[in-house]
Coordinates of C-alpha atoms and ligand atoms in Angstrom, one line a residue:
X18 CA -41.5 -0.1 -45.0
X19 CA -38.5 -1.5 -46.3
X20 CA -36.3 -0.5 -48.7
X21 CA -34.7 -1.7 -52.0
X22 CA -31.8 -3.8 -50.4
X23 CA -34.6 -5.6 -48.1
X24 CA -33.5 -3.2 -44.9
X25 CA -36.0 -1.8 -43.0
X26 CA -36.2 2.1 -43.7
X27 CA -34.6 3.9 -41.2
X28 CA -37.2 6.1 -38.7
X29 CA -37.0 9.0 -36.5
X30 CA -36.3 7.4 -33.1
X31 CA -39.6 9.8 -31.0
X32 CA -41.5 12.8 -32.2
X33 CA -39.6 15.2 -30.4
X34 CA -36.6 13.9 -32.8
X35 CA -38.9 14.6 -35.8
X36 CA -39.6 18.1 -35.1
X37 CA -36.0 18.9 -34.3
X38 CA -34.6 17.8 -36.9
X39 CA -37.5 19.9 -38.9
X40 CA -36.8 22.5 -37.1
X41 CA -32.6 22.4 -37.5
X42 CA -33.5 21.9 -41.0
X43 CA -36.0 25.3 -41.3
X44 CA -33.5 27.6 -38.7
X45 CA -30.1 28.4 -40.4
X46 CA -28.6 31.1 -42.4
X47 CA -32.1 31.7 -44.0
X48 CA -33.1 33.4 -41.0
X49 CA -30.1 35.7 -39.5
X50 CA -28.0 36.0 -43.3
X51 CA -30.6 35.8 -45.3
X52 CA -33.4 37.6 -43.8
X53 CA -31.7 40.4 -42.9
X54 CA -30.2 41.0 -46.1
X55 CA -33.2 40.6 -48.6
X56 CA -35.2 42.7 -45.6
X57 CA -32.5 45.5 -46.3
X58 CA -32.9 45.4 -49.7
X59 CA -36.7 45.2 -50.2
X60 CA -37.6 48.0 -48.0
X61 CA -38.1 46.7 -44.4
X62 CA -41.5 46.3 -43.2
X63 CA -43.7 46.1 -46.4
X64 CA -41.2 42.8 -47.1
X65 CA -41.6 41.4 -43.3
X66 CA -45.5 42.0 -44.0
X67 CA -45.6 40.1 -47.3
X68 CA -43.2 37.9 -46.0
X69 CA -45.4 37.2 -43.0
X70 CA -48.7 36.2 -45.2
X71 CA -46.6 34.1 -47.3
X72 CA -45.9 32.1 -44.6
X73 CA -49.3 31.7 -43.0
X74 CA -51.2 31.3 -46.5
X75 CA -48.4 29.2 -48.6
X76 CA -45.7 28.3 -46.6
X77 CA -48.3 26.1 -43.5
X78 CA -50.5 24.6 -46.4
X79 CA -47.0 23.3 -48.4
X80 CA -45.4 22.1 -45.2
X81 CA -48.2 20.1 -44.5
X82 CA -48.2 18.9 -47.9
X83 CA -44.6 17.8 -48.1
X84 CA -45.1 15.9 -44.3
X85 CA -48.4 14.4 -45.9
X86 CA -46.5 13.6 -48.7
X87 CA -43.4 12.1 -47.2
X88 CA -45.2 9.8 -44.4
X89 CA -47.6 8.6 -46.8
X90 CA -44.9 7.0 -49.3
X91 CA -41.8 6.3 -46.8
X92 CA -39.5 7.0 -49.3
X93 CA -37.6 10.0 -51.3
X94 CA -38.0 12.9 -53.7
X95 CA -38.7 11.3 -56.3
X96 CA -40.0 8.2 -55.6
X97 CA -42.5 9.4 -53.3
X98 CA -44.2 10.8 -56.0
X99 CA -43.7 7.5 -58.4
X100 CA -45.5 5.3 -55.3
X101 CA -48.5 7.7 -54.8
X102 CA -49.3 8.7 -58.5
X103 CA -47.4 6.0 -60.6
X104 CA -47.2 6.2 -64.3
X105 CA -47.8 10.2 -63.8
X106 CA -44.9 12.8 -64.2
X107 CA -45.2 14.3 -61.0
X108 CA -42.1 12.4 -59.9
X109 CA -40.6 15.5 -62.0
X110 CA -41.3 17.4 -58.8
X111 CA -39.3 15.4 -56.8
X112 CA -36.7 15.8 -59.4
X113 CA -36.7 19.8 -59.3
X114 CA -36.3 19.2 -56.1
X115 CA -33.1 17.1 -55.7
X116 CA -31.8 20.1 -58.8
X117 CA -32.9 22.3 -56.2
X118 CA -31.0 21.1 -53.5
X119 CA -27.4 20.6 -55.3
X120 CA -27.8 24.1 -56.4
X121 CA -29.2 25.7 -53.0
X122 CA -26.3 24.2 -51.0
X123 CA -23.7 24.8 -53.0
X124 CA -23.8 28.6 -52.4
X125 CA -25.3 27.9 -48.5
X126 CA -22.1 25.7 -47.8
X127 CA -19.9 29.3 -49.2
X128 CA -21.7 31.5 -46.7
X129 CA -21.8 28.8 -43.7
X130 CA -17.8 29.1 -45.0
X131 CA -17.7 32.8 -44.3
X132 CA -19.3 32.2 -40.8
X133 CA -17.0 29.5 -39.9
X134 CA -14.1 31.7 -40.9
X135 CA -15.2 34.8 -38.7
X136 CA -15.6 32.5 -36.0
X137 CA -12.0 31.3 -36.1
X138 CA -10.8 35.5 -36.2
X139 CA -12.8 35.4 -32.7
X140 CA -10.8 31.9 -31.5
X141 CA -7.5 33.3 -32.5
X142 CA -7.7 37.0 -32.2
X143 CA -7.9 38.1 -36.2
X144 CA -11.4 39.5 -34.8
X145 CA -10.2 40.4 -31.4
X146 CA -9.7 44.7 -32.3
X147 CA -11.0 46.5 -35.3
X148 CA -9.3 45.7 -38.6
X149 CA -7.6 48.5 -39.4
X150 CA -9.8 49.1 -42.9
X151 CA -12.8 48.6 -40.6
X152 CA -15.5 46.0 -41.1
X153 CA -16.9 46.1 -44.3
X154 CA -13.6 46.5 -46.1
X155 CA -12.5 43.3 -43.7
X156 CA -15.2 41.6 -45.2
X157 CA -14.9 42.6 -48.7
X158 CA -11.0 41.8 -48.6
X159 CA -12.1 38.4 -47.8
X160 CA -14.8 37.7 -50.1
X161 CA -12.4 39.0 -53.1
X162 CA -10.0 36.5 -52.2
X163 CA -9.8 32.8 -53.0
X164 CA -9.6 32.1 -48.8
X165 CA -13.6 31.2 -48.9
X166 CA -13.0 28.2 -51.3
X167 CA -11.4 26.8 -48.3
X168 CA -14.1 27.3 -45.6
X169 CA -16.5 25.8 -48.1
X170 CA -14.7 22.8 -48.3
X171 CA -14.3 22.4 -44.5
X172 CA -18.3 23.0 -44.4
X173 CA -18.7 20.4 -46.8
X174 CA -16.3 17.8 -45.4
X175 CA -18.1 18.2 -41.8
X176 CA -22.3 18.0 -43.9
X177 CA -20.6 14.9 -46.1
X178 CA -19.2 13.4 -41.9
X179 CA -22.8 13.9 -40.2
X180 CA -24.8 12.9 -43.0
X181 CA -23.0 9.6 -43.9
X182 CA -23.7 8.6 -40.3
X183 CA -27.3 8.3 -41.2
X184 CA -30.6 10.0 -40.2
X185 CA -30.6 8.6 -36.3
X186 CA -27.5 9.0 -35.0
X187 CA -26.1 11.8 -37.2
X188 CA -29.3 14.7 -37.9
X189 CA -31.2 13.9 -35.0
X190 CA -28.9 13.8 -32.5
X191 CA -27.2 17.9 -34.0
X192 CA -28.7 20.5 -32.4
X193 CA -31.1 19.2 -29.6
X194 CA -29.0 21.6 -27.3
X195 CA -27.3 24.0 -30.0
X196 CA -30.3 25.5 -31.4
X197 CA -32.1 26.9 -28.0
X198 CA -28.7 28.3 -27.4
X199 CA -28.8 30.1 -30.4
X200 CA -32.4 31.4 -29.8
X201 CA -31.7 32.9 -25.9
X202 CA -28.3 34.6 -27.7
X203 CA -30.0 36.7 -30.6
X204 CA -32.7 37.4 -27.8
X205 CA -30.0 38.9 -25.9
X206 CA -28.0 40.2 -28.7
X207 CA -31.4 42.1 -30.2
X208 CA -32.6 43.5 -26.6
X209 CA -28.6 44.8 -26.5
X210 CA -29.2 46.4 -30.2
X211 CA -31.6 48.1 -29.2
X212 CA -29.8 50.2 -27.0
X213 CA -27.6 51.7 -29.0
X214 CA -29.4 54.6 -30.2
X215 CA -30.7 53.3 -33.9
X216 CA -33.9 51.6 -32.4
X217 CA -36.1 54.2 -33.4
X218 CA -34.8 53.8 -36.7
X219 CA -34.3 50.6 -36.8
X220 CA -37.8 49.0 -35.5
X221 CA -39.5 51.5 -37.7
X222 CA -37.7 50.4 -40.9
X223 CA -38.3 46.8 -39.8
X224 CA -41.8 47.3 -38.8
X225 CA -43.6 50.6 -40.6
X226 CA -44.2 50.0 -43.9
X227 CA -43.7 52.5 -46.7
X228 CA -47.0 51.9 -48.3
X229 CA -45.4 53.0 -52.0
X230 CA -43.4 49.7 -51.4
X231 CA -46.4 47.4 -51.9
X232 CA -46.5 48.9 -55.4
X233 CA -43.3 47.3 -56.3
X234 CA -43.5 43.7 -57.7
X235 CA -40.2 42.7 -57.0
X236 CA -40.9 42.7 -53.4
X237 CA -43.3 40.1 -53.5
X238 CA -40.8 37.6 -55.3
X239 CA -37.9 38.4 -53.2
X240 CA -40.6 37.6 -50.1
X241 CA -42.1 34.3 -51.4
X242 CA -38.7 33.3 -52.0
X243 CA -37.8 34.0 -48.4
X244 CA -40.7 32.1 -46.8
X245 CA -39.7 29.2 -49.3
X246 CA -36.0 29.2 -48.2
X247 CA -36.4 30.2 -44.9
X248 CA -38.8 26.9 -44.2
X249 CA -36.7 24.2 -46.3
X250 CA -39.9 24.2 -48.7
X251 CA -40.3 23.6 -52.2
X252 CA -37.5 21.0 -53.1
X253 CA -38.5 17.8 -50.8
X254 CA -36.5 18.3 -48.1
X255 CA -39.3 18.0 -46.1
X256 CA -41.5 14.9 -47.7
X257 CA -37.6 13.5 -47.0
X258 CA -38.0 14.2 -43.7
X259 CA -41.4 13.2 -43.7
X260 CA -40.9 9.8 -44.7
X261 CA -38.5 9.1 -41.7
X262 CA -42.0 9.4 -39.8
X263 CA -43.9 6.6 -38.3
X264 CA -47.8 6.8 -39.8
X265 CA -49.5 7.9 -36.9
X266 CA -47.9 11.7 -36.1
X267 CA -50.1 14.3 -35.7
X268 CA -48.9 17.0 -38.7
X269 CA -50.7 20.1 -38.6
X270 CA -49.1 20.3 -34.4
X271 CA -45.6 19.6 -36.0
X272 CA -46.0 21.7 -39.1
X273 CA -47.4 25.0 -36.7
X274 CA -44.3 24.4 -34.6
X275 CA -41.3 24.6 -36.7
X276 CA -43.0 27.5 -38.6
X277 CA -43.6 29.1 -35.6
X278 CA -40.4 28.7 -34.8
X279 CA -38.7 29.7 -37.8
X280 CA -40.6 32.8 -38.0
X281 CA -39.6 33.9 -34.4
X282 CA -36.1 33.0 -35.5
X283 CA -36.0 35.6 -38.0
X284 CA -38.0 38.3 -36.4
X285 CA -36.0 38.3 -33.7
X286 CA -32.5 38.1 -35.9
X287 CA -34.0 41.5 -37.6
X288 CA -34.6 43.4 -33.8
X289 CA -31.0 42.2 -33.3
X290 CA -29.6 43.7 -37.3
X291 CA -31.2 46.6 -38.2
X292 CA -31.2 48.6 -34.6
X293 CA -27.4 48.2 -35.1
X294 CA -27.2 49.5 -38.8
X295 CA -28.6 52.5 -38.2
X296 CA -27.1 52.8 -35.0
X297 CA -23.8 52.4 -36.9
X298 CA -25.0 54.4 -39.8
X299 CA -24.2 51.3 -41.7
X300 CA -26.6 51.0 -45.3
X301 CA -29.6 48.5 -44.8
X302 CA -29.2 47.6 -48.3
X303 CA -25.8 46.6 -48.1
X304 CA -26.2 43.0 -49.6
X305 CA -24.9 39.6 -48.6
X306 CA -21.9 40.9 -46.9
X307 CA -25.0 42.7 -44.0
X308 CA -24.7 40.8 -41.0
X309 CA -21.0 40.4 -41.2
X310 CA -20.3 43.8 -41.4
X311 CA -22.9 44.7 -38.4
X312 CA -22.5 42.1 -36.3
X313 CA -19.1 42.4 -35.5
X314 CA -19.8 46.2 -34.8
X315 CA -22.0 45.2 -32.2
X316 CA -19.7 42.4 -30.9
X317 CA -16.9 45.2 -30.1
X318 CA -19.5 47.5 -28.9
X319 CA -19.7 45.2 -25.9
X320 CA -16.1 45.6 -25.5
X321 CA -13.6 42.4 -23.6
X322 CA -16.8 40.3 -23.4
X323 CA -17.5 40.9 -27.2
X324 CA -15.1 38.3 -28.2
X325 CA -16.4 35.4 -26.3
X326 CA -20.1 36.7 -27.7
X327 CA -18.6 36.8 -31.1
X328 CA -17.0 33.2 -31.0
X329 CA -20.1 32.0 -29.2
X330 CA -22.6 33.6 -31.4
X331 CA -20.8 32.4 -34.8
X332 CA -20.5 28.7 -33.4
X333 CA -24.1 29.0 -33.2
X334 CA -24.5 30.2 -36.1
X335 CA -22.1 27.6 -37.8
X336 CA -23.9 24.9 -36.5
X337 CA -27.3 25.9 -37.2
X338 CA -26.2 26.0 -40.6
X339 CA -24.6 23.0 -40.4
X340 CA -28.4 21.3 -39.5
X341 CA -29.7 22.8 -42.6
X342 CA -27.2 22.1 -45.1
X343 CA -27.6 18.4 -43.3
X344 CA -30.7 18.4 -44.4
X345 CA -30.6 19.8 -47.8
X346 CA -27.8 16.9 -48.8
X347 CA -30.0 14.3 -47.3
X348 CA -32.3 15.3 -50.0
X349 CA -29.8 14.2 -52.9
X350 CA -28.5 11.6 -50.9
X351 CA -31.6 9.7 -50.2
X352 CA -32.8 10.2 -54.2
X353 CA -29.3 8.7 -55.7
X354 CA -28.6 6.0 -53.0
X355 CA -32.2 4.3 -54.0
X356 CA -31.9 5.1 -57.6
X357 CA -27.9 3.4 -58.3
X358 CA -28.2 0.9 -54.8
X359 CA -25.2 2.8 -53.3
X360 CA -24.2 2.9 -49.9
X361 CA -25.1 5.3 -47.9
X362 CA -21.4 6.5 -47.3
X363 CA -20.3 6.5 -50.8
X364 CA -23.3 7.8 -52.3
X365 CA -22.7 11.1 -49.8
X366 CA -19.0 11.6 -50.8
X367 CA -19.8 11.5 -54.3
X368 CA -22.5 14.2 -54.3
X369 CA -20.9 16.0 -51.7
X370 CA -17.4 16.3 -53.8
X371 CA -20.2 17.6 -56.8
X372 CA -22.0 19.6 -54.9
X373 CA -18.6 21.6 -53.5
X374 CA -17.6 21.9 -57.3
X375 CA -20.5 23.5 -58.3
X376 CA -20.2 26.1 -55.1
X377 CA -16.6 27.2 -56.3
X378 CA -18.2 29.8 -58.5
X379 CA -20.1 31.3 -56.2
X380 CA -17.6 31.1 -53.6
X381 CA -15.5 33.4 -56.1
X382 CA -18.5 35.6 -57.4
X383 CA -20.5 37.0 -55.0
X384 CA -19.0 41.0 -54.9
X385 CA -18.1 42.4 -58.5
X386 CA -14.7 42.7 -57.4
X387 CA -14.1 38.7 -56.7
X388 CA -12.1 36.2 -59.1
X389 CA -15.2 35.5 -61.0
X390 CA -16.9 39.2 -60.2
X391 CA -17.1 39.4 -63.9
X392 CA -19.5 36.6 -64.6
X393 CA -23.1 37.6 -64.9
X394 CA -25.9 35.5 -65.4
X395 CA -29.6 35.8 -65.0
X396 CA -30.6 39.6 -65.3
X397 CA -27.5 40.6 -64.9
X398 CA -26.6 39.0 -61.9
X399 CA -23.2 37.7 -60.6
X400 CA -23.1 33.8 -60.4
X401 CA -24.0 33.6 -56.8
X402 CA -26.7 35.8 -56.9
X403 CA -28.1 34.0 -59.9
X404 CA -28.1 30.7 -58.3
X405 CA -29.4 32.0 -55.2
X406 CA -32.3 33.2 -56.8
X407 CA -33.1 30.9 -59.4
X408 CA -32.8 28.2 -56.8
X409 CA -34.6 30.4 -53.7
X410 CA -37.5 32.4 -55.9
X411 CA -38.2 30.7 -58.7
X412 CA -37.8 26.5 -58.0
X413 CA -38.9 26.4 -54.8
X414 CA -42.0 28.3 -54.9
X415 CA -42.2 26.5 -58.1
X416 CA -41.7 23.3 -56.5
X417 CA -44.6 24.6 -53.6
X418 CA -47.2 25.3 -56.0
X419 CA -46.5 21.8 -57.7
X420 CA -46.9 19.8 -54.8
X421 CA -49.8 21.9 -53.2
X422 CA -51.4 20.8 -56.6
X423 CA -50.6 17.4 -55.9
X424 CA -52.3 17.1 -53.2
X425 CA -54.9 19.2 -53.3
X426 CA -55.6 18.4 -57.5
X427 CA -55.3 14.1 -57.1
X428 CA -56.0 12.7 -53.4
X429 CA -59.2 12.7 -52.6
X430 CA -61.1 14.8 -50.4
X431 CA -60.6 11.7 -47.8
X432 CA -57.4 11.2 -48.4
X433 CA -56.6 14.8 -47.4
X434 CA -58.7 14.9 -44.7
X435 CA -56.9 11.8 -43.1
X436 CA -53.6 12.2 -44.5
X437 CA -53.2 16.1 -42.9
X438 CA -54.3 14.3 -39.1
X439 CA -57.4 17.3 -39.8
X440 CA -59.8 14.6 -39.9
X441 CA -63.2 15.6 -41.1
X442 CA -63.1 19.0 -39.3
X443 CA -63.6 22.6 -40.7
X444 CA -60.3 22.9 -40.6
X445 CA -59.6 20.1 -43.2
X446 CA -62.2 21.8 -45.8
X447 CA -60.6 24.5 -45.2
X448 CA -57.1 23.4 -45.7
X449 CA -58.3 21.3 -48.9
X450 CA -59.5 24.0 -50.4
X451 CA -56.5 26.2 -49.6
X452 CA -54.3 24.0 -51.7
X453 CA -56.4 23.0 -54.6
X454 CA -56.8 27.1 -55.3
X455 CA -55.4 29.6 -52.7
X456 CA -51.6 28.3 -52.6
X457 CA -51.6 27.9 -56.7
X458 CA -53.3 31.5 -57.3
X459 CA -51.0 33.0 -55.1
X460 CA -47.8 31.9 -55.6
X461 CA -48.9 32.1 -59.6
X462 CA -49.6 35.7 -59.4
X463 CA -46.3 36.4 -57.6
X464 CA -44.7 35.2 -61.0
X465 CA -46.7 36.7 -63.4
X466 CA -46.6 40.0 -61.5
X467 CA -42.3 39.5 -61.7
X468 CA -41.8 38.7 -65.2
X469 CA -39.6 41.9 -66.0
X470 CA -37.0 40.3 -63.6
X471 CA -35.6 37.9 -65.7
Ligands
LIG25 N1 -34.2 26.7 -44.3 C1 -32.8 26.7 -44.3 C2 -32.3 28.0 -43.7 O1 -33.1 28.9 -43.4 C3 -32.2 26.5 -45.7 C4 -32.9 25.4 -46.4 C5 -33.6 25.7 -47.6 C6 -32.7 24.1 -46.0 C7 -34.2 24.6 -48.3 C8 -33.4 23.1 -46.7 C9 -34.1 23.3 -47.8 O2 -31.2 28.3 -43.5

């Protein structure tokens, strides 16, 4: 349990720090930005019900794995993988993973930016009355400029602070009061929605399907990519996690928590949206830009009180964010300081300073009209939206299948049966078997079936 340098490996101080910290890393923009928007696009309730199995068939199985994974070797990415199966190249997994995480929070850190920025309009009054252009056109003024490079860096600067204090004192410590606070206010915020005459309208769209939707492939990326996202899995973040554990935690309770969690996070965030867009007669599918154009229309709905909600609401929001992008850094962070015996403080402004480099393009390309608008890569796709899904649907359910292989394809029955805390139960046949065939089949139909959208 010790590292290169000799030190002992640093540990999660109690459980209840673990599954925070887990949880702050799987509740963030994935669930309130994110959600909503791919839910707008994809059609509603057919998403949210493929979406939903994804979770429960994929996304528990590779959670546990990446615990299993992480406790088991103590150590990071890539190396956890060199320790169990040395000689093999499943330490390649690991490194997807690290790729993974450069490229995922480059863009995150941009849209944490945004949320940072609307929550200084509500501190100094730029959000206090309706722009004059109205909301969307506030939004898209802002997004077309260069301002977000700036609120990326500020985002960065304050992951690069927390994370340089180490996992103890900085990630475990974030969010123990934060994130409950951000749970009761979309509660609130979504029993408010709904009174505001779209609820019809908008619980249907979020919760009846429109059974020709199924028939469309696409949907079934765009939702495997969410559940990926959504619950930091697929890139390591969680074996990282993991591997802060002491040996005897009991997984499966841990694992059912967090996505329990998660998922209530984002059902809930789509009661609070999609009342309000239709309510506003605002378009579901209106992209990135969907809760920041909604929520502020709710916000002045309220009236006086709206700005303290709004300041309130995108603090939360901010520092939910913040947890995640904490933990997708770590990732990177814990993978190069082993691998060139750097300090932990040096080795986080260095990849942090990269990592912000690689975000100014899709700071400046997410709407056709921005600096970089022009710029298309995969399928046609501006830069953000290409690294957003390369990164979300294609690596990280990449990196899930991997690692459900790994464990499932080369422990042991025992292994798996002790490692996952299932002990010789039903449950651990049952989750064995899950990973050595369910998990792969699925997630490999999912991309044969989306082929055309490259
Ligand atoms: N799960 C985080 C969110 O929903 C994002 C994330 C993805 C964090 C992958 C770590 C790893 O905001």
């Amino acid at each position: 349990m010790s590292d290169l340098n000799g030190q002992a490996r640093e540990q999660w101080a109690t459980r209840l720090g673990f599954i925070l910290a887990a949880m702050g890393s799987a509740v963030g923009l994935g669930n309130i930005w994110r959600f909503s928007y791919v839910a707008g696009e994809s059609g509603g309730a057919a998403f949210l019900i493929i979406y939903l199995l994804a979770i429960l068939l994929i996304g528990f199985p590779v959670m546990m794995s990446e615990f299993m994974i992480g406790r088991r070797s103590q150590s990071d990415a890539v190396d956890s993988f060199h320790k169990i199966s040395p000689g093999r190249p499943w330490f390649l997994v690991g490194g997807m993973g690290v790729a993974a995480g450069f490229i995922i929070l480059s863009f995150y850190a941009v849209v944490a930016g945004w949320a940072l920025r609307y929550l200084i309009a509500y501190i100094t009054g730029g959000l206090w009355n309706t722009p004059s252009e109205g909301y969307g056109s506030y939004f898209g003024g802002f997004i077309t400029s260069y301002q977000p490079i700036a609120w990326q860096f500020v985002i960065m600067a304050v992951t690069v602070g927390i994370v340089v204090m180490g996992v103890k004192k900085g990630i475990e410590k974030s969010n123990k009061i934060l994130m409950p606070l951000l749970g009761i206010l979309i509660v609130i915020l979504a029993i408010y929605s709904l009174t505001l005459g779209g609820a019809k309208e908008g619980l249907s769209f979020l919760f009846k399907p429109d059974w020709d939707a199924f028939a469309d492939p696409n949907v079934y990326l765009v939702a495997l990519g969410q559940a990926f996202f959504s619950l930091s899995l697929g890139m390591a973040a969680l074996i990282t996690y993991g591997s802060y554990l002491p040996q005897k935690e009991k997984l499966p309770g841990a694992a059912g928590s967090v996505i329990a969690l998660d998922t209530a996070f984002a059902v809930v965030a789509g009661i609070m949206i999609f009342p309000a867009v239709f309510a506003f007669g605002m378009d579901p599918g209106a992209g990135p830009g969907l809760v920041f154009i909604t929520l502020p229309e709710i916000f002045n709905n309220i009236g006086g009180l709206g700005i303290v909600v709004g300041l309130l609401f995108f603090f939360l929001l901010v520092a939910a964010a913040i947890s995640s992008a904490i933990s997708l850094l770590e990732v990177c962070v814990a993978y190069f300081m082993r691998k060139f015996s750097m300090s932990r403080r040096a080795t986080t402004i260095v990849i942090g300073s990269i990592i912000f480099l690689i975000g100014i393009p899709s700071a400046l390309g997410v709407d056709p009209d921005a600096p970089l608008g022009g710029l298309t890569l995969i399928g046609g796709r501006g830069f953000f939206d290409s690294a957003d899904f390369l990164a979300s649907n294609i690596m990280l359910p990449l990196g899930g299948l991997l690692i459900a292989m790994f464990v499932g394809w080369t422990w042991d029955k025992s292994e798996i049966m002790r490692e996952s805390d299932f002990g010789q139960s039903k449950l651990g046949t049952v989750f064995r078997w899950v990973l050595i065939l369910a998990v792969p089949v699925a997630i490999l139909a999912v991309f044969i079936n989306s082929l055309n959208q490259f």
